[in-house]
XYZ file of C-alpha atoms in Angstrom:
265
model
C -11.378 9.853 -23.490
C -8.273 7.656 -23.710
C -6.251 7.665 -20.479
C -2.608 6.881 -19.744
C -1.800 5.927 -16.156
C 1.783 6.383 -14.983
C 2.921 4.438 -11.901
C 6.338 3.627 -10.458
C 6.099 -0.144 -10.877
C 3.667 -3.006 -11.522
C 4.344 -4.864 -8.308
C 1.076 -6.683 -7.420
C 1.858 -5.992 -3.742
C 1.534 -2.268 -4.428
C -1.809 -0.681 -3.618
C -0.980 1.929 -6.226
C -0.863 -0.711 -8.947
C -4.157 -2.235 -7.818
C -5.727 1.214 -7.747
C -4.505 1.945 -11.256
C -6.131 -1.290 -12.427
C -9.477 0.047 -11.175
C -9.262 2.977 -13.588
C -10.038 2.421 -17.243
C -6.835 3.214 -19.101
C -3.407 1.988 -20.186
C -0.910 1.449 -17.363
C 2.745 2.341 -17.903
C 5.555 2.216 -15.343
C 9.122 3.405 -14.893
C 11.796 1.381 -16.636
C 13.633 0.682 -13.384
C 12.283 0.607 -9.847
C 15.032 1.521 -7.427
C 15.379 4.504 -5.067
C 18.112 6.391 -6.957
C 16.418 6.011 -10.316
C 13.132 7.260 -8.868
C 14.838 10.545 -7.985
C 16.714 10.841 -11.287
C 14.585 9.142 -13.996
C 16.861 10.121 -16.890
C 16.219 7.085 -19.053
C 12.439 7.286 -19.348
C 10.382 8.990 -22.016
C 6.687 8.337 -22.582
C 4.872 8.694 -25.898
C 1.569 10.495 -25.372
C 0.340 10.176 -28.952
C -3.285 9.054 -29.092
C -4.040 9.898 -25.450
C -6.297 12.645 -24.105
C -5.503 12.445 -20.398
C -2.599 11.345 -18.236
C -2.950 10.339 -14.580
C 0.229 10.336 -12.501
C 0.972 8.607 -9.192
C 3.837 10.102 -7.174
C 7.168 11.608 -8.208
C 8.846 11.232 -10.705
C 5.695 10.489 -12.736
C 4.427 14.029 -12.125
C 7.336 15.286 -14.259
C 5.906 13.396 -17.206
C 2.441 14.700 -16.341
C 3.765 18.243 -16.741
C 5.250 17.293 -20.092
C 1.959 15.739 -21.203
C 0.118 18.936 -20.280
C 2.528 20.967 -22.403
C 1.582 18.683 -25.298
C -2.109 19.470 -24.795
C -3.235 16.543 -22.623
C -5.285 16.901 -19.472
C -3.147 16.096 -16.415
C -4.669 14.502 -13.297
C -2.383 14.195 -10.274
C -3.166 11.415 -7.823
C -2.069 12.599 -4.375
C -1.196 9.409 -2.519
C 0.709 11.291 0.164
C 4.131 10.303 1.509
C 5.256 9.296 5.020
C 7.131 11.889 7.085
C 10.914 11.645 6.845
C 11.435 11.196 10.589
C 13.270 8.580 12.639
C 10.045 6.883 13.757
C 9.096 6.064 10.181
C 12.632 5.621 8.817
C 15.188 4.528 11.452
C 18.012 4.431 8.928
C 19.731 7.829 8.640
C 20.421 7.633 4.896
C 16.912 6.431 4.170
C 15.575 9.479 6.023
C 17.726 11.814 3.940
C 16.494 10.120 0.782
C 12.859 10.558 1.879
C 13.417 14.233 2.674
C 14.585 14.762 -0.902
C 11.841 12.576 -2.347
C 9.054 14.273 -0.357
C 10.257 17.709 -1.447
C 10.447 16.705 -5.108
C 7.032 15.031 -4.938
C 5.376 18.126 -3.461
C 7.006 20.479 -5.976
C 6.322 18.322 -9.025
C 2.577 18.124 -8.273
C 2.098 21.821 -8.942
C 0.155 22.784 -12.067
C -2.083 19.726 -12.554
C -5.565 20.224 -13.984
C -7.111 18.117 -11.229
C -5.991 16.550 -7.966
C -7.361 13.318 -6.517
C -6.914 12.573 -2.824
C -6.339 8.843 -2.403
C -8.262 8.697 0.888
C -11.332 10.376 -0.588
C -11.803 8.251 -3.712
C -13.725 5.033 -3.283
C -11.778 1.941 -4.274
C -13.142 -1.414 -5.337
C -12.079 -4.656 -3.644
C -10.768 -7.298 -6.000
C -12.934 -9.966 -4.378
C -16.334 -10.064 -2.676
C -16.533 -13.849 -2.188
C -14.065 -16.162 -0.513
C -11.973 -18.458 -2.663
C -12.245 -22.255 -2.562
C -9.078 -22.686 -4.619
C -5.796 -24.082 -3.306
C -7.184 -26.811 -1.056
C -3.738 -27.298 0.471
C -4.107 -23.973 2.317
C -6.843 -25.508 4.449
C -4.274 -27.862 5.902
C -1.988 -24.986 6.932
C -1.501 -24.260 10.610
C -4.010 -21.493 11.533
C -2.425 -18.214 10.507
C -2.713 -14.464 10.621
C -1.959 -12.871 7.266
C 0.127 -9.857 6.360
C -0.347 -8.372 2.891
C 1.983 -5.629 1.759
C 5.544 -4.595 1.314
C 8.111 -4.587 4.104
C 9.431 -1.028 3.942
C 10.436 0.805 7.119
C 7.181 2.561 7.938
C 5.204 -0.684 7.458
C 6.762 -1.790 10.763
C 6.949 -5.384 9.534
C 9.959 -6.466 11.628
C 8.194 -5.444 14.829
C 5.000 -7.186 13.711
C 6.827 -10.413 12.882
C 8.643 -10.369 16.239
C 5.408 -9.683 18.115
C 3.454 -12.463 16.417
C 6.275 -14.880 17.231
C 6.135 -13.818 20.889
C 2.385 -14.500 20.876
C 2.960 -17.899 19.262
C 0.795 -16.942 16.271
C 1.903 -18.075 12.855
C 2.301 -15.080 10.530
C 1.812 -15.852 6.866
C 2.723 -13.276 4.238
C 2.609 -12.989 0.488
C 5.237 -11.861 -1.988
C 5.242 -10.324 -5.439
C 5.621 -13.722 -7.088
C 2.196 -14.795 -5.867
C -0.716 -14.515 -8.278
C -3.932 -12.647 -7.494
C -5.658 -16.031 -7.285
C -3.229 -17.322 -4.654
C -3.422 -14.099 -2.605
C -7.234 -14.356 -2.757
C -7.007 -17.896 -1.374
C -4.476 -16.881 1.305
C -6.792 -14.124 2.488
C -9.889 -16.320 2.344
C -8.290 -18.896 4.664
C -6.721 -16.432 7.104
C -8.033 -16.206 10.658
C -7.273 -12.504 10.652
C -5.372 -9.868 8.694
C -2.766 -7.899 10.631
C -0.704 -4.852 9.788
C 1.229 -2.603 12.157
C 1.935 0.000 9.474
C 2.556 3.471 10.911
C 1.493 5.307 7.763
C -0.681 4.576 4.734
C -1.927 6.590 1.814
C -5.009 4.378 1.734
C -4.365 0.848 3.009
C -5.877 -1.418 0.382
C -5.262 -4.799 2.128
C -7.612 -3.708 4.904
C -10.386 -3.049 2.401
C -9.753 -6.410 0.714
C -10.018 -8.238 4.051
C -13.114 -6.310 5.108
C -14.877 -7.174 1.829
C -14.322 -10.882 2.610
C -15.364 -10.487 6.268
C -11.887 -11.379 7.576
C -11.249 -9.764 11.007
C -8.577 -7.068 10.935
C -6.160 -5.694 13.515
C -4.431 -2.483 12.422
C -3.616 1.084 13.434
C -6.043 3.861 12.525
C -3.998 5.261 9.635
C -4.949 5.930 6.011
C -8.499 4.783 5.283
C -8.343 1.806 7.662
C -11.006 2.990 10.097
C -13.279 4.212 7.284
C -13.238 0.825 5.559
C -13.686 -1.147 8.758
C -16.810 0.855 9.557
C -18.070 0.674 5.981
C -17.876 -3.129 5.911
C -18.799 -3.571 9.590
C -15.555 -5.453 10.230
C -15.337 -7.252 13.579
C -11.659 -6.489 14.061
C -9.958 -3.732 16.010
C -8.595 -0.447 14.664
C -6.018 0.546 17.276
C -5.438 4.275 17.961
C -1.875 5.194 17.012
C 0.030 7.724 19.124
C 3.249 8.212 17.197
C 4.682 10.092 20.213
C 4.010 7.182 22.554
C 4.917 4.093 20.578
C 5.345 1.955 23.700
C 1.646 2.361 24.538
C 0.572 2.020 20.896
C 2.503 -1.230 20.549
C 1.062 -2.602 23.772
C -2.464 -1.716 22.636
C -1.835 -3.400 19.291
C -0.533 -6.546 20.963
C -3.581 -6.699 23.254
C -5.891 -6.293 20.251
C -4.232 -9.257 18.527
C -4.590 -11.350 21.684
C -8.254 -10.396 22.015
C -9.149 -11.184 18.388
C -6.960 -14.281 18.262
C -8.265 -16.004 21.370
C -10.672 -18.242 19.481
C -8.334 -19.038 16.597
C -4.811 -19.597 17.870
C -5.147 -21.615 21.072
């Protein structure tokens, strides 16, 4: 069965893109990746000739999944979930309004698929199971904690960066220009992986770190806790109380201090 996978973009920092790479099929993405275009994707049209199945990840790709089904293809909808459009996750007023529209369109456009996959219930494969010895220069870096991921509102990156600075811990992070090989090396040389994300569909960086036995400090969102238990990670999965962020942040900070004691003195 020949599969077409439709994702929003091929950003290597996106867990969705890495997940799509795990599935045998041809990956296609939207022509443009910006918020307005993702709500009104007027310029895209996909050719389904020669395919038997289409797998869609998030709105607006589900629209094209519906079209593929009309043309006789089997449509699988990957339910990655979306963060709530509240002030905690999106402090900016206009960003919240955008997410309210996006969440509604995503939920409506999923209807009618032949099969639904829940991102948290499908096992994902880590890209690496052995540490990298490449990029010798990284070994001369000041000891660092690593952040892997995008810096959108609900990822809570600004707070994380501020907190690590207060703790005098160097925070290293990757960007979409970095190759898989360089990210592998960055992770292999990290003293710990940290993320203060308040919401995740899955949370692939945690799995990647766990597979390489890199200690993790994170909140118990997405599949974080599941993967830490699966790989017997020695880090800390901090309970998140979204209604008491002051306590959650203090608990997170204490977890970083506890796990960093032997690495960042």
